[in-house]
mmCIF file of C-alpha atoms and ligand atoms in Angstrom:
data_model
loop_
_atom_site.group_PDB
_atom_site.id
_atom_site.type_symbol
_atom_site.label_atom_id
_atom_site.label_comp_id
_atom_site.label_asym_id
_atom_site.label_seq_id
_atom_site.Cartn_x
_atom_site.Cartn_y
_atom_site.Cartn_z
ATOM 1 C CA UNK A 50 16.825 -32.897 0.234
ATOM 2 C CA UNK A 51 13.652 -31.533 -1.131
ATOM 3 C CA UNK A 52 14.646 -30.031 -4.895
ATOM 4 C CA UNK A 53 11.239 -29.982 -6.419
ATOM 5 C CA UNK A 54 7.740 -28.649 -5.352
ATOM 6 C CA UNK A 55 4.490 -28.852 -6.664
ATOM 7 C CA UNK A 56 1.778 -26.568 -4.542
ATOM 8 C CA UNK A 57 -1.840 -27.444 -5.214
ATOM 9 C CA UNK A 58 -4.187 -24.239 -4.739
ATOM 10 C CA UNK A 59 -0.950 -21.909 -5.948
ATOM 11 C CA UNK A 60 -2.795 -18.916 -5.932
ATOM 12 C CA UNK A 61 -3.936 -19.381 -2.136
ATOM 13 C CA UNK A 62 -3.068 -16.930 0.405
ATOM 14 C CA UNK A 63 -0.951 -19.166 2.165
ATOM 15 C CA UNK A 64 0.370 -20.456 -1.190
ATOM 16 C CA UNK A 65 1.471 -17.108 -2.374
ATOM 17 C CA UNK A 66 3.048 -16.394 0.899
ATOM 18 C CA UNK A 67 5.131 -19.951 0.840
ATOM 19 C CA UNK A 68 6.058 -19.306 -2.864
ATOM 20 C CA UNK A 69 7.858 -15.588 -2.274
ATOM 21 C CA UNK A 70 9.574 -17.580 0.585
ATOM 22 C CA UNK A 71 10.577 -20.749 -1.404
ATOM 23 C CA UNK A 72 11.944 -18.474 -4.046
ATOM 24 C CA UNK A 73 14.039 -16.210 -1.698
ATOM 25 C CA UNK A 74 15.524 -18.419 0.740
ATOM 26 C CA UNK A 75 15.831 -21.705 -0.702
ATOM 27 C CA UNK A 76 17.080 -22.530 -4.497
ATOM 28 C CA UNK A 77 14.253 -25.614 -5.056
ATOM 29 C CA UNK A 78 11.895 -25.501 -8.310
ATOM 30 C CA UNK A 79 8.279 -25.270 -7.713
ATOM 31 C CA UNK A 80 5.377 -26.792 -9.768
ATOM 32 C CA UNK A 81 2.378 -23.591 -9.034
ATOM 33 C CA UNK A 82 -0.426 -25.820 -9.598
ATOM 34 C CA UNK A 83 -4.892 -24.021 -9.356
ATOM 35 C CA UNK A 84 -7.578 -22.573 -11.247
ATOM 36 C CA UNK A 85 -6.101 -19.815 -13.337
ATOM 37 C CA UNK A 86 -2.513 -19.685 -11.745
ATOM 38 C CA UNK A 87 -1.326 -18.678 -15.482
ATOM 39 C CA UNK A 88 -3.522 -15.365 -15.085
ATOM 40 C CA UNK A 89 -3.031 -14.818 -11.244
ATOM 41 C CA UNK A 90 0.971 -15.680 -10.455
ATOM 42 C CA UNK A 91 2.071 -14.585 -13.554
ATOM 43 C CA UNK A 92 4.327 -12.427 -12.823
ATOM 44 C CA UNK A 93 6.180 -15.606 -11.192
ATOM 45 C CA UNK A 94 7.003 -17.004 -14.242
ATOM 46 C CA UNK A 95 10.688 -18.034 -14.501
ATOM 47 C CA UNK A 96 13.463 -20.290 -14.916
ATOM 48 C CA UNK A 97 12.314 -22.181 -11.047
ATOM 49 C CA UNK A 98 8.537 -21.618 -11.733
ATOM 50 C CA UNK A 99 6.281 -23.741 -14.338
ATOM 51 C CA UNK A 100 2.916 -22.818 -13.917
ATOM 52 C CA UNK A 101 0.029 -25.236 -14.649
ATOM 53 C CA UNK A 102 -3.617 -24.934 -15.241
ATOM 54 C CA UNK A 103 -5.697 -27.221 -13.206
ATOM 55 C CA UNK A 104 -8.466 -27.930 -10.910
ATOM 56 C CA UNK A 105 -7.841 -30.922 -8.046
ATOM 57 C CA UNK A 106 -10.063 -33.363 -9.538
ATOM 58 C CA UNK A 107 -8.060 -33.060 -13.355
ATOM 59 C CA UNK A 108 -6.037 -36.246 -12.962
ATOM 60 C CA UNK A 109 -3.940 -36.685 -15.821
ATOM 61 C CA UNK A 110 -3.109 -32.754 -15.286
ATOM 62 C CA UNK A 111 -2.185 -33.661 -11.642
ATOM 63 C CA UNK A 112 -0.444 -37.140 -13.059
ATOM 64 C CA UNK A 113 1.891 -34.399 -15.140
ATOM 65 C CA UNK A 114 2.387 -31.905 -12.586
ATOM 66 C CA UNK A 115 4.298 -34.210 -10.426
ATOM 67 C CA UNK A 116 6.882 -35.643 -12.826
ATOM 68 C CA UNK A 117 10.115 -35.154 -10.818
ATOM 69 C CA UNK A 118 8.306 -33.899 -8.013
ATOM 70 C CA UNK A 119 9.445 -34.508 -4.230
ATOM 71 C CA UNK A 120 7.297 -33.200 -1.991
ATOM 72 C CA UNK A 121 3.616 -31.792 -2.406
ATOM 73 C CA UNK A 122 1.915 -28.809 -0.684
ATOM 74 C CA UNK A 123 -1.546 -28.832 -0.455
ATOM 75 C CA UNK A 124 -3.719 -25.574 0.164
ATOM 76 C CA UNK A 125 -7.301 -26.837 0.414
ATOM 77 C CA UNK A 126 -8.883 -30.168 1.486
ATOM 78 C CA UNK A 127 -12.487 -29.140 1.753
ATOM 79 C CA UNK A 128 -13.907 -31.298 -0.811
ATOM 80 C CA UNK A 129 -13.340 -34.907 -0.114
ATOM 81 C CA UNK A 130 -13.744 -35.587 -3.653
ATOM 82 C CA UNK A 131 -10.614 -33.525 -4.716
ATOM 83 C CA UNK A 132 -8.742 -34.739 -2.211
ATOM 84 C CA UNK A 133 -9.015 -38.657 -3.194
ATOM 85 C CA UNK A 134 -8.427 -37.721 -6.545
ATOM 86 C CA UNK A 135 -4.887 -35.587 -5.433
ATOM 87 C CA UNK A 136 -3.759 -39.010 -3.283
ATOM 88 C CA UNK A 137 -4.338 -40.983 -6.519
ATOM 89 C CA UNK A 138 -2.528 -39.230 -8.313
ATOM 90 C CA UNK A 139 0.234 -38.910 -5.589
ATOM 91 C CA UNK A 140 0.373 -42.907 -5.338
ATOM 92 C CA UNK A 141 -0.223 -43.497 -9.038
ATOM 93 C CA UNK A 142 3.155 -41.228 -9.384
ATOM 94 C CA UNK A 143 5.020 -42.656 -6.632
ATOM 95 C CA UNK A 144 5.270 -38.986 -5.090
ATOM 96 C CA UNK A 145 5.103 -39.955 -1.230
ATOM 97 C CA UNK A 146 5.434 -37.377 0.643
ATOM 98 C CA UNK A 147 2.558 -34.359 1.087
ATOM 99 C CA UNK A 148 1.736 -31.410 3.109
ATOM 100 C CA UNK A 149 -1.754 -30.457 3.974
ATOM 101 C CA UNK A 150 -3.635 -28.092 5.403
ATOM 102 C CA UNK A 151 -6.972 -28.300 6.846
ATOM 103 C CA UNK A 152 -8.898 -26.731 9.709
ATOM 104 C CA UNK A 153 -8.332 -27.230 13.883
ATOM 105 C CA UNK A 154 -11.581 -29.289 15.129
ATOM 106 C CA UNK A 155 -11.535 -32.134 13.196
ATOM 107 C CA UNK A 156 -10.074 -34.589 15.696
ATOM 108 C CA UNK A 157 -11.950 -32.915 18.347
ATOM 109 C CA UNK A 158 -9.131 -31.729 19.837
ATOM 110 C CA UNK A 159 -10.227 -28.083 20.407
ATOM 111 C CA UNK A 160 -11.918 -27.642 23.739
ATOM 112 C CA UNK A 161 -15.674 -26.839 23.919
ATOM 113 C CA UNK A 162 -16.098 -22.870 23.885
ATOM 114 C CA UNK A 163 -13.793 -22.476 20.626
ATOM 115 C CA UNK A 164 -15.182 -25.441 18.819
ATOM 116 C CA UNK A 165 -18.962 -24.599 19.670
ATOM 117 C CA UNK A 166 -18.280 -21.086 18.070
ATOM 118 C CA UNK A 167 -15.920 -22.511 15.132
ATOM 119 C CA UNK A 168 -19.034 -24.588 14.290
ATOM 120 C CA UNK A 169 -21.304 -21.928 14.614
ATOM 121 C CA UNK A 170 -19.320 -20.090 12.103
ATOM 122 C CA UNK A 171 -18.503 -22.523 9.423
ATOM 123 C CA UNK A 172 -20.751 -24.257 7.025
ATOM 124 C CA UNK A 173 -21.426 -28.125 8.661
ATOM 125 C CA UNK A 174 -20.433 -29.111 4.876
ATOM 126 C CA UNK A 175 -17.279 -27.736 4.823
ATOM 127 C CA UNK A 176 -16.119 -29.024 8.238
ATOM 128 C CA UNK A 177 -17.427 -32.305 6.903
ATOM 129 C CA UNK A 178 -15.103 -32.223 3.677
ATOM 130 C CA UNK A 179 -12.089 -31.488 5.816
ATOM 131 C CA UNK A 180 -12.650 -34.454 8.114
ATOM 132 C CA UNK A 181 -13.050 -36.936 5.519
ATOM 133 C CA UNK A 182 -10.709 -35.298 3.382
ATOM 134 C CA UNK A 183 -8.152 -35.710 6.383
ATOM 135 C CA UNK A 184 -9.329 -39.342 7.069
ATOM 136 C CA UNK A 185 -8.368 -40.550 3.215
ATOM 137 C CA UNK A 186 -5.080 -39.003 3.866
ATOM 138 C CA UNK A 187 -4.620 -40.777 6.917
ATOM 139 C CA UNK A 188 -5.658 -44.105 5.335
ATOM 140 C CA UNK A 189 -3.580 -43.331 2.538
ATOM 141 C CA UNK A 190 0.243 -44.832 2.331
ATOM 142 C CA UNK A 191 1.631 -41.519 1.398
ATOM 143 C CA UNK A 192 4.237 -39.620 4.151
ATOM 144 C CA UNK A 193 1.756 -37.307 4.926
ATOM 145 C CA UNK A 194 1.805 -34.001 7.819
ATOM 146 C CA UNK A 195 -1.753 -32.982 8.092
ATOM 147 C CA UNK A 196 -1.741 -29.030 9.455
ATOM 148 C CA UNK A 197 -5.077 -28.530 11.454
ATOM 149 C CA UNK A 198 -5.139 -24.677 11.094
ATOM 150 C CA UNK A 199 -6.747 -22.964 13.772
ATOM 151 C CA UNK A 200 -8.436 -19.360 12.791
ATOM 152 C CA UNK A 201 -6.156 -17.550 10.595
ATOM 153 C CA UNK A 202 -5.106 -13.776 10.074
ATOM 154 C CA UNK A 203 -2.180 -11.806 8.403
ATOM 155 C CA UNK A 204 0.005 -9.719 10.348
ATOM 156 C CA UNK A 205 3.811 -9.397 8.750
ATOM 157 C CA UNK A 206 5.457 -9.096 11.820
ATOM 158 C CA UNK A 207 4.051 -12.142 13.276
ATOM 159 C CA UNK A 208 5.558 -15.682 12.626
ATOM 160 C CA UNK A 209 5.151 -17.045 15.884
ATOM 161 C CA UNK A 210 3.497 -20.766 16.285
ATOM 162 C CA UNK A 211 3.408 -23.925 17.987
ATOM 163 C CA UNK A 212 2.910 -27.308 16.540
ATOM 164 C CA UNK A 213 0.690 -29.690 18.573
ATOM 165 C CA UNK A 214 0.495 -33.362 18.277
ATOM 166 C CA UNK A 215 -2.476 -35.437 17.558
ATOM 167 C CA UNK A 216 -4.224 -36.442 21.143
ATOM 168 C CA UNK A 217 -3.317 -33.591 22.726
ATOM 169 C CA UNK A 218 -5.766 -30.914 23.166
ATOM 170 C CA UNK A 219 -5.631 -27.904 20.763
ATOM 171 C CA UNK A 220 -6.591 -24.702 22.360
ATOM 172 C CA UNK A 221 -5.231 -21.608 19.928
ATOM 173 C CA UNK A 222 -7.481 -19.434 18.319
ATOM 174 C CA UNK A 223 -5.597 -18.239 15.635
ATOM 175 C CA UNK A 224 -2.084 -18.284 13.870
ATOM 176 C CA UNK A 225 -1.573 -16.301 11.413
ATOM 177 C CA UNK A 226 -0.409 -17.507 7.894
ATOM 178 C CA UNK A 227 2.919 -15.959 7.924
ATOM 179 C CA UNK A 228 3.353 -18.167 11.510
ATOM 180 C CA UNK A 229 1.873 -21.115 9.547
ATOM 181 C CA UNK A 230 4.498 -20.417 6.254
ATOM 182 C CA UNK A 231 6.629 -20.643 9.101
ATOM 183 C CA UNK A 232 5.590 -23.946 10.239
ATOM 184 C CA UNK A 233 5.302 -25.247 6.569
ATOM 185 C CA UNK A 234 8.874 -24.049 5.439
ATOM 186 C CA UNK A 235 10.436 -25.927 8.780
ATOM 187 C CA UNK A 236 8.636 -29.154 8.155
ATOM 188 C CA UNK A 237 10.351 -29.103 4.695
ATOM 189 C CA UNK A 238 13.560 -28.574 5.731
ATOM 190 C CA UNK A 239 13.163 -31.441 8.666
ATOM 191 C CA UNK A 240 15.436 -34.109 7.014
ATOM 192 C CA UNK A 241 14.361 -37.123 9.088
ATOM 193 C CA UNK A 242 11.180 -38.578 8.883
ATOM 194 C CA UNK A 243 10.239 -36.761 12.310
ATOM 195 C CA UNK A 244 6.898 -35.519 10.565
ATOM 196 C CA UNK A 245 5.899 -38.633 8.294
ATOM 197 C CA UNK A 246 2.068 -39.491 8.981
ATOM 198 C CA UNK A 247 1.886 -36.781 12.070
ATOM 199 C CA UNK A 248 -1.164 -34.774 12.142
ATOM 200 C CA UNK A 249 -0.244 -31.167 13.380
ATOM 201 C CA UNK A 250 -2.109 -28.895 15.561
ATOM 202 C CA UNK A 251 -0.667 -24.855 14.172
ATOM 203 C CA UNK A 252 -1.715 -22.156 16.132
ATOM 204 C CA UNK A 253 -0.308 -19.412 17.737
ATOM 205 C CA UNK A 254 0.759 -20.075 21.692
ATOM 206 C CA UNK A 255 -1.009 -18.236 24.414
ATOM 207 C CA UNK A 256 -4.001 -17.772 22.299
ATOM 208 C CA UNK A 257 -6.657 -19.935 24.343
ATOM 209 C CA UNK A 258 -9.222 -18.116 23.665
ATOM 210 C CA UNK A 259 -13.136 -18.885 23.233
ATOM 211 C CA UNK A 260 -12.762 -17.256 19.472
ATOM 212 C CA UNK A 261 -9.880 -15.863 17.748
ATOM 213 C CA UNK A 262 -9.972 -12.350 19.335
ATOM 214 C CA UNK A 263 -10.264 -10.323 15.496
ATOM 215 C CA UNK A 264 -13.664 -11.452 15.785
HETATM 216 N N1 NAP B 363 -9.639 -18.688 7.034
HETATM 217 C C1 NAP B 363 -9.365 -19.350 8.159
HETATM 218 O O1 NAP B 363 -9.426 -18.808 9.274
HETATM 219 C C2 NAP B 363 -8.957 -20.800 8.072
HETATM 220 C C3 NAP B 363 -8.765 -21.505 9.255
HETATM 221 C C4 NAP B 363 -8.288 -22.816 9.183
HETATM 222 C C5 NAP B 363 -8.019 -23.403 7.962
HETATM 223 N N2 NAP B 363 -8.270 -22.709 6.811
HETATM 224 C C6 NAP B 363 -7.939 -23.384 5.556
HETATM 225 O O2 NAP B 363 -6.575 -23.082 5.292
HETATM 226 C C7 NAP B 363 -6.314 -23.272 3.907
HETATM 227 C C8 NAP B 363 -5.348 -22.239 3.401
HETATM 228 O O3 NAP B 363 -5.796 -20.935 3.680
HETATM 229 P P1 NAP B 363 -5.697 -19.762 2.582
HETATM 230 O O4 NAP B 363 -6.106 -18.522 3.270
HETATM 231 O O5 NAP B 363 -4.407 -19.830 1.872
HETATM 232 O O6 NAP B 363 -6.865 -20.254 1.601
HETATM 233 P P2 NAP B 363 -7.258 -19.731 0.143
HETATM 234 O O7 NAP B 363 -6.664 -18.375 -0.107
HETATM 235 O O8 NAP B 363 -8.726 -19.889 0.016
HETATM 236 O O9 NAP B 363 -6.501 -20.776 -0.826
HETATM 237 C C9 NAP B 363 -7.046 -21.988 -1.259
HETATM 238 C C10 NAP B 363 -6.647 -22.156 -2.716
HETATM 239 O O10 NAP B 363 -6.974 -23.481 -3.139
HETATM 240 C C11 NAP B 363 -7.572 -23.379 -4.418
HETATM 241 N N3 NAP B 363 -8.452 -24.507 -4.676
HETATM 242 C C12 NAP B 363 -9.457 -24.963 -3.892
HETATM 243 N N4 NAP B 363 -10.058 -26.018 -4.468
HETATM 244 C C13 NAP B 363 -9.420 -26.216 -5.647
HETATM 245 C C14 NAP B 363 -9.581 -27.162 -6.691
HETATM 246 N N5 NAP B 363 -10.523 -28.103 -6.630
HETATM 247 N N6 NAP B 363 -8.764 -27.089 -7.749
HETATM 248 C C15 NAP B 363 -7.802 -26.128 -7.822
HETATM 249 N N7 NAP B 363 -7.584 -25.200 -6.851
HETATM 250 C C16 NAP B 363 -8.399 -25.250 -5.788
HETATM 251 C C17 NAP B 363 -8.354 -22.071 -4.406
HETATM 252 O O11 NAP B 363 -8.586 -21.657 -5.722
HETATM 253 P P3 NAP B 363 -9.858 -20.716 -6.078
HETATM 254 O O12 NAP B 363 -9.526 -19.389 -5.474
HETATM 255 O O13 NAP B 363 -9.892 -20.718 -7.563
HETATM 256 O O14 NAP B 363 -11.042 -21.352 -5.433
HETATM 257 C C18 NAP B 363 -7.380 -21.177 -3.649
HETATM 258 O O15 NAP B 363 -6.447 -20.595 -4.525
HETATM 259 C C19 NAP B 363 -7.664 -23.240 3.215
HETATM 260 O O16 NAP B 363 -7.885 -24.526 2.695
HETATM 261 C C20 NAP B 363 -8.656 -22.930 4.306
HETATM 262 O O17 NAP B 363 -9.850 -23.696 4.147
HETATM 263 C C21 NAP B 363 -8.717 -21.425 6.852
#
């Protein structure tokens, strides 16, 4: 059973929205690891909270983060760089198992109309960080669930998603976070190693759209 939880990017949107969740419907203690999470969560601070000022590539900050840590959520795999140095620190710790998220496209799963517009719209850099960032977590050894996000909103009264498996086309434009929170909290709380090195398709069903329709 997961009892300890260090999230990387803390202050995230998704982060935030995993935290309040954590906090009220489970009893594990989390590790609210990113740039400035002293100024920006602290109102979180408490006898389950420690809060820790870091950036991804700090690793003897990281290496201290995860001392009794069991599982590892991570907000933002854009820089490749950052995320080799969060696996080290993972492996160097014995920490196995980590949640990631990164963006829908980079197995080219997403059929043509969506992905020619999600390139159009994204910076060719930062679609390149995510798929090498995804491919050293694949040729990691860690227990790893990779989330390939598809184009996210907020919308409180929304927590529907689907979870698609690597191979299979992935045709959802958009989820949005609180559907994703979803996901992320029900991956946790799969005992078995059911998720172990999956990568994940999240997006919201019946959404197969040529962009995500808020835009
Ligand atoms: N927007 C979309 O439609 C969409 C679609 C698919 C996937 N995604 C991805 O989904 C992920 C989660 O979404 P979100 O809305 O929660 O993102 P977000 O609000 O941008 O959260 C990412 C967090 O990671 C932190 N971070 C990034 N690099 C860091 C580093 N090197 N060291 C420490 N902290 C670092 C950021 O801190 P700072 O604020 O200090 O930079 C930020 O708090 C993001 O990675 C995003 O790229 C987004």
């Amino acid at each position: 059973m997961t009892k300890k939880v260090l999230i990387l990017g803390a202050a995230g949107e998704i982060s935030r929205m995993l935290i309040a969740r954590l906090l009220k419907e489970s009893d594990v203690e989390l590790v609210l690891y990113g740039r400035n999470v002293s100024r920006w969560l602290a109102s979180l601070v408490g006898p389950r909270v420690e809060l820790v000022d870091g950036t991804f590539s700090e690793s003897e900050k990281l290496v201290a983060a995860l001392s009794g840590v069991d599982l590892v959520y991570l907000n933002s795999m854009s820089r490749a760089a950052d995320t080799k140095s969060v696996i080290a620190a993972l492996e160097a710790t014995g920490v196995s198992r980590l949640i990631g998220a990164t963006i829908a496209g980079i197995e080219g799963e997403v059929p043509s109309g969506l992905a020619t517009w999600t390139q159009a719209n994204l910076p060719s850099s930062y679609i390149e960080g995510e798929v090498a960032s995804a491919n050293l977590v694949k040729d990691s050894s860690l227990d790893y669930t990779l989330l390939r996000l598809t184009w996210l909103f907020n919308d409180e009264s929304n927590r529907e998603y689907e979870l698609v498996p690597s191979g299979a086309e992935f045709a959802d434009a958009e989820v949005s976070r609180q559907g994703v929170v979803a996901a992320i909290l029900a991956i946790m709380e799969t005992e078995d190693t059911k998720y172990y090195r999956q990568s994940l398709g999240v997006g919201k069903p019946n959404t197969h759209y040529d962009k995500p329709s808020f835009y």
